[in-house]
Coordinates of C-alpha atoms in Angstrom, one line a residue:
M14 CA 2.0 -108.0 36.3
S15 CA -1.7 -108.3 37.3
S16 CA -4.0 -105.7 36.1
S17 CA -5.7 -105.5 39.8
A18 CA -1.9 -104.9 40.7
K19 CA -1.8 -101.6 38.6
R20 CA -5.0 -100.3 39.7
S21 CA -3.3 -99.4 42.7
G22 CA -2.9 -95.4 42.8
V23 CA 1.0 -96.3 44.3
W24 CA 2.0 -97.2 40.7
K25 CA 2.2 -93.4 39.9
Y26 CA 5.5 -93.1 41.9
F27 CA 7.2 -96.6 41.2
V28 CA 8.1 -98.7 37.9
E29 CA 8.2 -102.4 38.3
V30 CA 12.0 -103.6 37.7
D31 CA 11.1 -107.5 37.6
K32 CA 8.5 -109.9 39.0
N33 CA 9.3 -109.3 42.3
K34 CA 11.0 -106.0 42.4
S35 CA 9.7 -102.3 42.0
K36 CA 11.6 -98.9 41.6
C37 CA 10.8 -95.5 43.1
N38 CA 10.6 -92.7 40.4
L39 CA 11.6 -90.3 43.6
C40 CA 14.4 -91.1 45.2
G41 CA 15.6 -94.7 43.2
V42 CA 15.3 -97.0 45.7
Q43 CA 14.2 -100.8 44.8
L44 CA 11.8 -102.5 46.8
S45 CA 10.8 -106.3 47.1
R46 CA 7.0 -106.6 46.7
G47 CA 6.8 -109.7 48.9
G48 CA 6.2 -112.3 46.4
M49 CA 6.3 -113.1 42.8
G50 CA 4.0 -112.5 39.8
K51 CA 0.2 -112.6 41.1
T52 CA 1.4 -113.1 44.6
A53 CA 3.3 -109.9 44.6
T54 CA 1.6 -107.1 46.9
T55 CA 2.5 -103.3 47.0
S56 CA 2.5 -102.9 50.9
S57 CA 6.2 -101.9 50.7
M58 CA 5.7 -99.4 48.3
K59 CA 2.9 -97.6 50.4
R60 CA 5.4 -97.7 53.3
H61 CA 8.2 -96.2 51.4
L62 CA 5.9 -93.4 50.1
Q63 CA 4.5 -93.2 53.9
T64 CA 7.5 -92.8 55.4
K65 CA 9.9 -91.0 52.9
H66 CA 7.7 -89.0 50.5
K67 CA 4.8 -87.8 53.1
S68 CA 3.1 -85.4 50.8
E69 CA 3.2 -88.0 47.7
Y70 CA 1.5 -90.3 50.0
E71 CA -1.2 -87.8 51.0
E72 CA -1.9 -87.0 47.7
V73 CA -2.6 -90.8 46.3
F74 CA -4.2 -92.2 49.8
G75 CA -5.4 -88.6 51.2
T76 CA -5.2 -87.9 55.3
T77 CA -7.3 -88.6 58.5
S78 CA -10.5 -90.1 56.9
I79 CA -13.1 -87.6 56.7
A80 CA -15.8 -89.5 58.7
S81 CA -13.3 -89.6 61.6
S82 CA -12.6 -85.7 61.5
S83 CA -16.0 -84.9 61.4
K84 CA -16.8 -87.3 64.2
E85 CA -14.3 -85.7 66.4
F86 CA -15.8 -82.2 65.4
V87 CA -19.6 -83.0 66.1
S88 CA -19.2 -85.2 69.2
Q89 CA -15.8 -84.3 70.4
S90 CA -15.1 -87.7 70.9
S91 CA -11.7 -89.6 72.1
Q92 CA -8.5 -89.3 69.9
S93 CA -9.3 -93.1 69.6
Q94 CA -12.0 -92.6 67.4
V95 CA -9.7 -90.7 64.9
S96 CA -8.7 -93.7 62.6
G97 CA -5.7 -92.7 60.0
F98 CA -4.1 -94.3 57.5
L99 CA -1.4 -95.5 59.9
K100 CA -4.6 -98.2 61.6
Q101 CA -5.7 -100.8 59.8
P102 CA -9.6 -100.4 60.2
S103 CA -10.9 -102.7 62.4
L104 CA -14.4 -104.4 61.8
E105 CA -15.9 -102.6 64.8
D106 CA -14.6 -99.4 63.6
M107 CA -16.0 -100.1 59.9
L108 CA -19.7 -101.1 61.7
E109 CA -19.3 -97.9 63.7
K110 CA -18.9 -95.8 60.5
K111 CA -21.9 -97.8 58.6
K112 CA -24.2 -97.3 62.1
L113 CA -26.5 -94.2 61.6
W114 CA -26.9 -91.9 64.6
D115 CA -30.7 -92.0 66.1
I116 CA -32.6 -88.7 65.2
N117 CA -32.4 -87.8 69.0
D118 CA -29.0 -88.2 69.0
S119 CA -27.1 -85.8 70.8
R120 CA -24.9 -85.4 67.9
A121 CA -27.6 -85.7 65.5
K122 CA -29.5 -82.6 67.0
R123 CA -26.7 -80.4 66.8
C124 CA -26.4 -81.1 63.1
H125 CA -30.4 -80.5 63.0
Y126 CA -29.6 -76.9 64.5
L127 CA -27.0 -76.5 62.4
I128 CA -28.9 -77.0 59.3
G129 CA -32.2 -75.2 60.5
E130 CA -29.9 -72.1 61.4
M131 CA -28.7 -72.2 57.7
I132 CA -32.0 -72.3 56.4
A133 CA -33.2 -69.4 58.6
V134 CA -29.7 -67.1 58.4
D135 CA -29.5 -67.8 54.2
N136 CA -33.0 -67.6 53.6
E137 CA -32.7 -71.6 52.2
P138 CA -36.3 -73.3 51.2
F139 CA -37.2 -76.3 53.3
S140 CA -36.5 -78.7 49.9
I141 CA -33.0 -78.2 50.5
V142 CA -32.9 -81.2 52.8
E143 CA -34.8 -83.7 50.5
S144 CA -34.6 -82.4 46.6
H145 CA -30.7 -80.6 46.6
V146 CA -28.9 -83.6 45.8
G147 CA -25.5 -81.6 46.0
F148 CA -26.4 -80.5 49.5
R149 CA -27.1 -84.1 50.5
R150 CA -24.2 -85.8 49.1
F151 CA -21.9 -82.9 50.9
V152 CA -23.6 -84.0 54.2
N153 CA -23.4 -87.6 53.8
N154 CA -19.8 -87.6 52.7
I155 CA -18.8 -85.7 55.6
L156 CA -20.7 -87.1 58.0
P157 CA -21.9 -90.7 56.9
Q158 CA -23.1 -91.4 60.2
Y159 CA -25.7 -88.7 60.4
E160 CA -29.5 -88.7 58.2
I161 CA -30.6 -85.7 57.3
P162 CA -34.7 -85.6 58.0
S163 CA -37.6 -84.6 56.5
R164 CA -38.4 -81.5 55.6
I165 CA -41.2 -81.8 57.6
Y166 CA -39.6 -82.3 60.5
F167 CA -37.5 -79.2 60.1
S168 CA -40.8 -77.3 59.5
E169 CA -42.6 -78.5 62.7
N170 CA -39.5 -79.2 65.1
V171 CA -36.1 -77.9 64.0
I172 CA -37.4 -74.1 63.1
P173 CA -40.2 -73.4 65.9
D174 CA -37.0 -74.8 68.6
I175 CA -34.6 -72.1 66.8
Y176 CA -37.5 -69.6 67.0
N177 CA -38.2 -69.6 70.4
K178 CA -34.9 -70.1 71.4
V179 CA -34.3 -66.1 69.7
V180 CA -37.5 -64.9 71.0
N181 CA -36.5 -65.9 74.4
N182 CA -33.3 -64.3 74.0
I183 CA -34.5 -61.0 73.1
K184 CA -37.5 -60.7 75.6
S185 CA -34.6 -61.5 78.2
R186 CA -32.6 -58.3 76.8
L187 CA -35.7 -56.3 76.4
A188 CA -36.8 -56.9 79.9
P189 CA -34.4 -54.5 82.0
V190 CA -34.8 -51.6 79.2
N191 CA -37.1 -48.9 80.3
H192 CA -37.1 -47.0 77.1
I193 CA -37.5 -48.5 73.6
S194 CA -38.1 -47.4 70.1
F195 CA -39.3 -48.8 66.9
T196 CA -39.1 -48.4 63.4
T197 CA -42.2 -49.6 60.9
D198 CA -42.5 -49.9 57.2
M199 CA -45.1 -51.3 55.0
W200 CA -44.6 -52.8 51.8
T201 CA -46.1 -54.6 48.9
C202 CA -44.0 -57.4 47.5
Q203 CA -44.5 -57.0 43.4
T204 CA -44.3 -60.7 42.9
N205 CA -47.8 -61.7 43.9
K206 CA -49.1 -58.7 45.6
T207 CA -48.7 -59.6 49.3
C208 CA -48.5 -56.7 51.9
F209 CA -46.2 -56.8 54.5
L210 CA -45.8 -54.8 57.9
S211 CA -42.3 -54.6 59.9
C212 CA -41.9 -53.6 63.0
T213 CA -38.2 -53.5 64.3
A214 CA -37.3 -52.6 67.9
H215 CA -34.4 -50.4 69.0
W216 CA -32.6 -49.6 72.9
L217 CA -29.7 -48.8 74.4
E218 CA -28.2 -51.2 76.7
E219 CA -27.2 -50.4 79.9
S220 CA -23.3 -51.1 78.5
Y221 CA -24.3 -48.0 76.2
M222 CA -24.2 -50.3 73.3
L223 CA -26.9 -49.8 70.4
G224 CA -29.3 -52.9 70.3
H225 CA -32.0 -53.7 67.5
A226 CA -34.1 -56.7 66.6
V227 CA -36.8 -57.4 63.9
L228 CA -40.0 -58.3 66.1
D229 CA -42.4 -58.7 63.4
I230 CA -42.7 -59.0 59.4
K231 CA -46.3 -59.8 59.4
V232 CA -48.7 -60.5 56.3
F233 CA -51.1 -57.4 56.2
P234 CA -53.9 -58.7 54.4
E235 CA -56.5 -56.3 55.3
S236 CA -57.3 -53.0 54.1
H237 CA -54.5 -50.4 54.8
T238 CA -56.7 -48.2 57.0
A239 CA -55.0 -46.4 60.2
E240 CA -57.2 -48.6 62.3
N241 CA -56.2 -51.8 61.0
I242 CA -52.2 -50.5 61.6
K243 CA -52.9 -49.1 64.8
K244 CA -54.2 -52.6 66.0
S245 CA -51.2 -54.8 64.5
L246 CA -48.6 -52.4 66.2
L247 CA -50.5 -53.0 69.4
D248 CA -50.6 -56.8 69.1
S249 CA -46.3 -56.5 67.9
V250 CA -45.8 -54.5 71.4
S251 CA -48.5 -57.3 73.6
D252 CA -46.9 -59.8 72.1
W253 CA -43.5 -59.2 73.2
N254 CA -44.6 -58.5 76.6
I255 CA -43.6 -54.5 76.2
P256 CA -45.6 -52.7 78.2
A257 CA -46.7 -49.1 76.4
T258 CA -45.5 -46.7 79.1
K259 CA -41.5 -48.1 77.2
V260 CA -42.3 -47.3 73.7
R261 CA -40.3 -43.7 73.5
A262 CA -40.7 -43.5 69.7
V263 CA -42.4 -45.0 66.7
V264 CA -40.2 -43.8 63.0
H265 CA -42.2 -44.3 60.0
D266 CA -43.0 -43.3 56.6
N267 CA -44.9 -40.1 55.4
A268 CA -48.1 -42.0 54.4
A269 CA -51.1 -40.4 56.2
N270 CA -52.6 -43.6 57.2
I271 CA -49.4 -45.0 59.1
T272 CA -48.8 -41.8 60.7
K273 CA -52.3 -41.5 61.9
G274 CA -52.3 -45.5 63.2
V275 CA -49.1 -44.4 65.3
K276 CA -50.9 -41.9 66.8
D277 CA -54.3 -43.8 67.5
A278 CA -52.0 -46.5 69.1
N279 CA -50.4 -43.4 71.7
F280 CA -47.4 -44.1 70.3
P281 CA -45.0 -41.1 69.9
S282 CA -45.1 -40.5 66.1
F283 CA -41.9 -39.7 64.3
R284 CA -41.2 -39.3 60.6
C285 CA -38.3 -40.8 58.6
F286 CA -35.5 -38.4 58.2
I287 CA -34.5 -40.4 55.0
H288 CA -38.2 -40.3 53.7
T289 CA -38.4 -36.9 54.3
L290 CA -35.7 -36.3 52.2
Q291 CA -36.7 -38.2 49.4
L292 CA -40.3 -36.6 49.2
V293 CA -38.2 -33.3 49.2
I294 CA -36.0 -34.4 46.6
N295 CA -38.7 -36.4 44.5
D296 CA -41.2 -33.0 44.8
A297 CA -38.3 -30.9 43.4
I298 CA -38.0 -33.1 40.6
D299 CA -41.8 -33.3 39.8
A300 CA -42.0 -29.7 40.1
N301 CA -39.2 -29.0 37.5
T302 CA -40.2 -30.1 34.1
S303 CA -36.4 -29.8 32.7
V304 CA -35.0 -32.0 35.3
K305 CA -37.8 -34.2 35.1
E306 CA -37.3 -35.0 31.4
T307 CA -34.0 -35.0 31.7
I308 CA -33.8 -37.8 34.2
S309 CA -36.4 -39.6 32.6
A310 CA -34.3 -39.4 29.0
A311 CA -31.1 -40.6 31.4
R312 CA -33.5 -43.8 32.6
R313 CA -34.3 -44.7 29.1
I314 CA -30.2 -44.6 28.2
V315 CA -29.5 -46.8 31.2
T316 CA -32.4 -49.4 30.4
H317 CA -31.1 -50.0 26.9
F318 CA -27.9 -50.7 28.2
N319 CA -28.7 -53.1 30.6
H320 CA -31.0 -54.8 28.0
S321 CA -29.2 -55.2 24.9
G322 CA -26.1 -52.8 24.5
Y323 CA -23.9 -53.5 27.1
N324 CA -21.6 -55.6 25.4
K325 CA -21.0 -53.0 22.7
L326 CA -20.6 -50.4 25.3
H327 CA -18.0 -52.6 27.0
E328 CA -15.9 -52.6 23.7
I329 CA -16.1 -48.8 23.5
Q330 CA -15.4 -48.3 27.4
E331 CA -12.1 -50.5 26.8
E332 CA -11.2 -48.6 23.5
L333 CA -11.4 -45.4 25.5
G334 CA -9.8 -46.7 28.8
L335 CA -12.9 -46.1 30.7
P336 CA -13.5 -48.4 33.7
K337 CA -16.0 -51.2 32.6
K338 CA -19.0 -50.7 34.2
K339 CA -22.5 -51.2 34.0
L340 CA -25.1 -48.3 34.0
H341 CA -26.8 -48.0 37.1
Q342 CA -30.8 -48.7 37.1
D343 CA -32.8 -46.3 39.9
V344 CA -35.5 -47.5 42.2
I345 CA -38.3 -45.0 42.3
T346 CA -38.5 -45.7 46.3
R347 CA -34.8 -45.0 46.5
W348 CA -34.0 -41.1 45.6
N349 CA -30.1 -41.8 45.9
S350 CA -30.3 -44.9 43.3
T351 CA -31.5 -41.7 40.8
Y352 CA -28.6 -40.3 41.7
Y353 CA -26.3 -42.9 40.9
L354 CA -27.6 -43.3 37.8
L355 CA -26.5 -39.4 36.9
E356 CA -23.5 -40.1 38.3
R357 CA -22.9 -43.1 36.4
I358 CA -23.9 -41.8 33.1
I359 CA -21.8 -38.8 33.5
E360 CA -18.5 -41.1 34.1
Q361 CA -19.5 -42.7 30.7
R362 CA -20.6 -39.8 28.7
R363 CA -17.9 -40.2 26.0
A364 CA -18.5 -44.3 25.8
I365 CA -22.6 -43.1 25.4
S366 CA -22.0 -40.3 23.0
V367 CA -19.7 -42.6 20.8
Y368 CA -22.0 -45.3 20.9
F369 CA -24.8 -43.2 19.6
A370 CA -22.6 -41.9 16.8
E371 CA -21.7 -45.2 15.5
S372 CA -25.4 -46.7 16.4
R373 CA -28.0 -46.4 13.6
N374 CA -32.2 -47.2 14.0
L375 CA -32.1 -46.1 17.5
N376 CA -35.6 -45.0 18.9
F377 CA -34.6 -42.5 21.1
E378 CA -31.8 -40.0 21.1
N379 CA -28.6 -39.2 23.5
L380 CA -29.0 -36.3 26.1
S381 CA -28.3 -33.1 24.1
S382 CA -25.8 -30.8 25.6
D383 CA -27.8 -28.9 27.8
Q384 CA -29.2 -32.0 29.8
W385 CA -25.7 -32.9 30.1
E386 CA -25.2 -29.7 31.6
I387 CA -28.1 -30.3 34.1
V388 CA -26.9 -34.3 35.2
L389 CA -23.8 -32.7 35.9
Q390 CA -25.2 -29.9 37.9
L391 CA -27.7 -31.8 39.8
I392 CA -24.8 -34.2 40.6
I393 CA -23.0 -31.3 42.2
L394 CA -26.0 -29.8 43.9
L395 CA -27.3 -33.3 45.7
K396 CA -23.8 -34.4 46.8
P397 CA -24.3 -33.6 50.0
F398 CA -27.8 -34.8 50.2
E399 CA -26.5 -38.3 48.9
E400 CA -23.8 -38.0 51.9
V401 CA -26.3 -37.2 54.8
T402 CA -28.7 -40.1 53.2
K403 CA -25.8 -42.6 53.8
I404 CA -24.8 -41.7 57.2
T405 CA -28.6 -41.7 58.4
S406 CA -29.3 -44.5 56.6
S407 CA -27.1 -46.2 59.5
T408 CA -28.7 -48.8 62.0
Y409 CA -26.8 -47.0 64.3
S410 CA -27.7 -43.5 63.4
P411 CA -29.6 -41.9 66.5
I412 CA -32.2 -39.1 66.4
S413 CA -30.1 -36.8 67.1
D414 CA -28.5 -36.9 64.0
V415 CA -31.5 -34.9 62.8
I416 CA -31.0 -31.3 63.5
P417 CA -27.2 -31.1 62.8
H418 CA -28.0 -32.5 59.2
A419 CA -30.7 -30.6 58.7
V420 CA -29.5 -27.3 59.7
T421 CA -26.3 -27.8 57.3
L422 CA -28.0 -28.8 54.4
M423 CA -30.3 -25.5 54.8
R424 CA -26.9 -23.5 55.2
Y425 CA -25.3 -25.5 52.1
L426 CA -28.4 -25.1 49.8
R427 CA -28.4 -20.9 51.1
K428 CA -24.9 -20.7 49.9
E429 CA -25.4 -22.5 46.9
E430 CA -27.8 -19.5 45.9
L431 CA -25.3 -17.2 44.2
S432 CA -23.2 -20.1 42.5
E433 CA -23.4 -20.4 38.7
K434 CA -25.9 -23.0 37.5
T435 CA -28.7 -23.5 35.0
Y436 CA -32.0 -21.4 35.3
Q437 CA -33.5 -24.7 35.5
V438 CA -31.0 -26.5 38.5
D439 CA -31.2 -22.8 39.9
D440 CA -35.2 -23.2 40.0
F441 CA -34.5 -27.0 41.3
R442 CA -32.7 -25.4 44.5
N443 CA -35.3 -23.2 45.2
A444 CA -37.8 -25.7 45.3
L445 CA -35.4 -28.0 47.3
V446 CA -35.6 -25.0 49.8
S447 CA -39.3 -24.7 49.9
N448 CA -39.8 -28.3 50.8
M449 CA -37.6 -28.2 53.6
N450 CA -39.2 -25.4 55.1
K451 CA -42.5 -27.0 54.7
V452 CA -43.7 -28.2 58.3
T453 CA -44.9 -31.2 57.5
R454 CA -41.1 -32.2 56.3
F455 CA -38.4 -30.7 58.6
N456 CA -38.9 -27.4 59.0
L457 CA -36.1 -25.9 61.1
E458 CA -38.6 -24.0 63.7
Y459 CA -40.7 -27.2 63.9
L460 CA -37.5 -29.3 65.0
F461 CA -36.4 -26.7 67.8
E462 CA -39.9 -26.8 69.2
N463 CA -40.0 -30.5 69.6
R464 CA -39.0 -31.4 72.5
T465 CA -37.1 -34.9 71.8
Y466 CA -35.2 -33.6 68.4
L467 CA -34.2 -30.9 71.1
L468 CA -32.8 -32.7 74.2
S469 CA -31.6 -35.4 72.3
T470 CA -29.5 -33.3 70.4
F471 CA -28.6 -31.6 73.5
L472 CA -27.6 -34.6 75.6
D473 CA -25.2 -36.3 72.2
P474 CA -21.6 -35.6 73.6
R475 CA -21.0 -35.3 69.7
Y476 CA -23.3 -32.0 69.1
K477 CA -24.7 -30.6 72.6
I478 CA -25.7 -27.1 71.9
N479 CA -23.1 -26.5 68.9
F480 CA -26.3 -26.3 66.3
Y481 CA -28.3 -24.3 68.2
N482 CA -28.7 -20.2 68.7
A483 CA -28.4 -18.7 72.3
Y484 CA -32.3 -18.9 72.7
Q485 CA -32.3 -22.8 71.8
A486 CA -29.4 -23.2 73.8
D487 CA -31.3 -21.8 77.0
Q488 CA -34.5 -23.6 76.2
A489 CA -32.5 -27.0 75.8
R490 CA -31.2 -26.6 79.2
K491 CA -34.4 -25.4 80.7
A492 CA -36.1 -28.6 78.9
V493 CA -33.0 -31.0 80.8
L494 CA -33.2 -29.3 84.2
R495 CA -37.3 -29.7 83.6
E496 CA -36.9 -33.4 82.5
A497 CA -34.6 -34.1 85.6
L498 CA -37.1 -32.6 87.7
K499 CA -39.5 -35.4 86.5
I500 CA -37.4 -37.8 86.9
S501 CA -36.3 -37.0 90.5
L502 CA -39.9 -36.5 91.6
D503 CA -41.5 -39.0 89.7
T504 CA -44.1 -37.0 88.6
E505 CA -45.9 -36.1 85.6
D506 CA -45.4 -32.8 83.8
D507 CA -46.8 -31.1 81.4
E508 CA -45.3 -31.1 77.6
L509 CA -42.9 -28.4 77.1
V510 CA -44.1 -25.6 74.8
I511 CA -41.1 -23.7 73.2
D512 CA -42.4 -21.0 70.8
A513 CA -38.9 -19.8 69.6
E514 CA -38.3 -18.4 66.4
P515 CA -35.0 -19.8 65.1
A516 CA -32.5 -16.9 64.6
E517 CA -30.3 -18.4 61.9
K518 CA -27.1 -16.3 61.2
K519 CA -27.0 -15.2 57.7
A520 CA -25.2 -17.6 55.6
R521 CA -22.1 -16.2 53.7
M522 CA -22.4 -17.0 50.3
I523 CA -19.7 -17.7 48.2
D524 CA -18.9 -17.6 44.6
R525 CA -16.5 -21.0 43.3
D526 CA -16.0 -23.3 40.5
H527 CA -18.1 -26.5 41.3
T528 CA -17.4 -29.7 41.1
A529 CA -18.6 -32.8 43.6
S530 CA -16.0 -32.9 45.4
E531 CA -16.2 -29.2 45.9
A532 CA -20.0 -29.5 46.9
H533 CA -18.7 -32.0 49.6
N534 CA -16.3 -29.7 51.1
L535 CA -18.9 -27.2 51.0
F536 CA -21.3 -29.2 52.9
W537 CA -18.8 -29.8 55.5
E538 CA -17.7 -26.6 55.8
C539 CA -21.1 -25.2 56.5
F540 CA -21.7 -28.2 59.3
E541 CA -18.3 -26.8 60.6
E542 CA -19.5 -23.3 60.6
A543 CA -23.1 -24.3 62.3
A544 CA -21.2 -26.4 65.0
D545 CA -19.0 -24.5 67.5
A546 CA -15.4 -24.5 67.2
S547 CA -14.5 -26.5 69.9
T548 CA -16.3 -29.6 69.2
S549 CA -14.1 -32.6 68.8
Y550 CA -16.6 -34.2 65.9
Q551 CA -14.8 -34.5 62.7
P552 CA -17.7 -35.1 60.1
N553 CA -15.5 -35.6 57.4
D554 CA -13.4 -38.6 59.2
P555 CA -14.2 -41.7 57.3
K556 CA -13.6 -43.5 60.9
N557 CA -16.3 -41.0 62.9
S558 CA -19.0 -43.1 63.3
A559 CA -17.1 -45.8 64.8
A560 CA -15.3 -42.5 67.0
A561 CA -18.9 -41.9 67.5
D562 CA -19.9 -44.6 69.5
V563 CA -16.8 -45.0 71.7
L564 CA -17.7 -41.2 72.5
V565 CA -20.9 -42.2 73.4
Q566 CA -20.3 -44.9 75.4
K567 CA -17.5 -43.6 77.5
T568 CA -19.5 -40.5 78.2
G569 CA -22.4 -42.2 79.5
S570 CA -20.4 -44.4 81.5
E571 CA -18.9 -41.3 83.0
N572 CA -22.2 -39.7 83.7
K573 CA -24.1 -42.8 85.3
Y574 CA -22.3 -41.8 88.4
I575 CA -21.6 -38.4 88.6
A576 CA -24.8 -37.3 87.3
P577 CA -27.6 -40.1 87.7
L578 CA -30.4 -37.9 86.4
L579 CA -28.6 -37.1 83.1
H580 CA -27.4 -40.6 82.7
E581 CA -31.4 -41.6 83.2
L582 CA -32.4 -38.5 80.9
F583 CA -29.7 -39.7 78.1
F584 CA -31.5 -43.2 78.1
S585 CA -34.9 -42.0 77.4
Q586 CA -33.9 -39.5 74.8
R587 CA -31.9 -42.3 72.9

């Protein structure tokens, strides 16, 4: 047999019987090869595999050509263009496969757009279209007719075109909206010290679905003064054709410069609830030497295992039957990352202690028994704060969540006053209460005096007046009537001034053994105590977030025609 004949993949399933016959290894059938010696072919063997053993045929020769399948997907051409193995490719077909699409061909433009979209969505560098060999090979194999343009073509044509389409889409969605809220943040990239200022819009669609879009992430080279921040925010609103009268709220962190910048722009200013929680907890840590030193010692342990001791720790975890998990490193700007750091080292306490017992020449020590107890009690005490942080960190968490969770956290901390804990953690709890009572944070009296907080909670079908005392509920009703009158008369009105003295019910203290799970239960017990018993809101239901969206949408849609003024007021407060 000639060496060239043997090179065919079909011989994987055949053996030569004599010079003009072969035998199928799968079914034993003998086939004529159409000639003797060098004139013999493998055509009959291929046909046999194709008709009798299709899976083996596809293994050797493949299915419909990739190029033809891709052509059908991109251009939606007729079935005749999809050439398979049943038909011998014509000269015209072969030439068509080698012919490159023009850069402006509709099929090529579709590919340009998809690659540009990938660059934008996946944050890929423009160089992927030139220097990433694997990507180029992949595209060439899938679509040999498509030639990838240069990075300049993508940066000057494709990406700007995609950007303009997205901008126009967002503008068309914002145009009919009468009330738009914004979140803004400023941060510095640690690698090159470049500062950025972001601006994100949030609004309620006519369908009662929440919408949001990042409008700007600008490089901010100027000095971080209130005046420069004010100018940047005004420019963002102007660039997106949003009248200042539509700006319902601007949510920001507690920094003095950004607070003043927002107010100087004459935008309603609201401090971020999560950032406020961050300050409340961090200030309490900084004021408590024992707690601060304990957390610092825990960080040293985590840093060690994340650099050099992980393999040994992993072996110990395996020996002790503990979960094989890395220790968490925290981020100073996210208080809950510190919570997860402490939670993880408690979980791995036995493994960590064994590691220290077996190791020598370490330049730091394990936590003392007192420090381990402080860590355990901090996790228990801060568990509800972690849950609230997770809930209100959602993109779709509205401002109406603030009063219910602030009220519940205060009630929870008061109940914790009589529970057993070390004096260090008790001092820490007292500092949390003190920090939460500061007017500059989320003092409850301040929240109930603020019309936006008051009305948004009142109008939220999940809450209504469930977290108000009798006086606050009466004030909320009056505020709703006044706002409804303003809408009906289309006239300006003075700001509602509410000088309420919150009449909080005295919290019932409980003395109980504590675990993080019990802290969770105690917090939601406080939530239910603060809310009216008739409420349909189930705070500890893991599906509650989705159910709340449905409830808001259903209630809003029903009120649109039954109570049009309430419908308009609801939109203005979201």
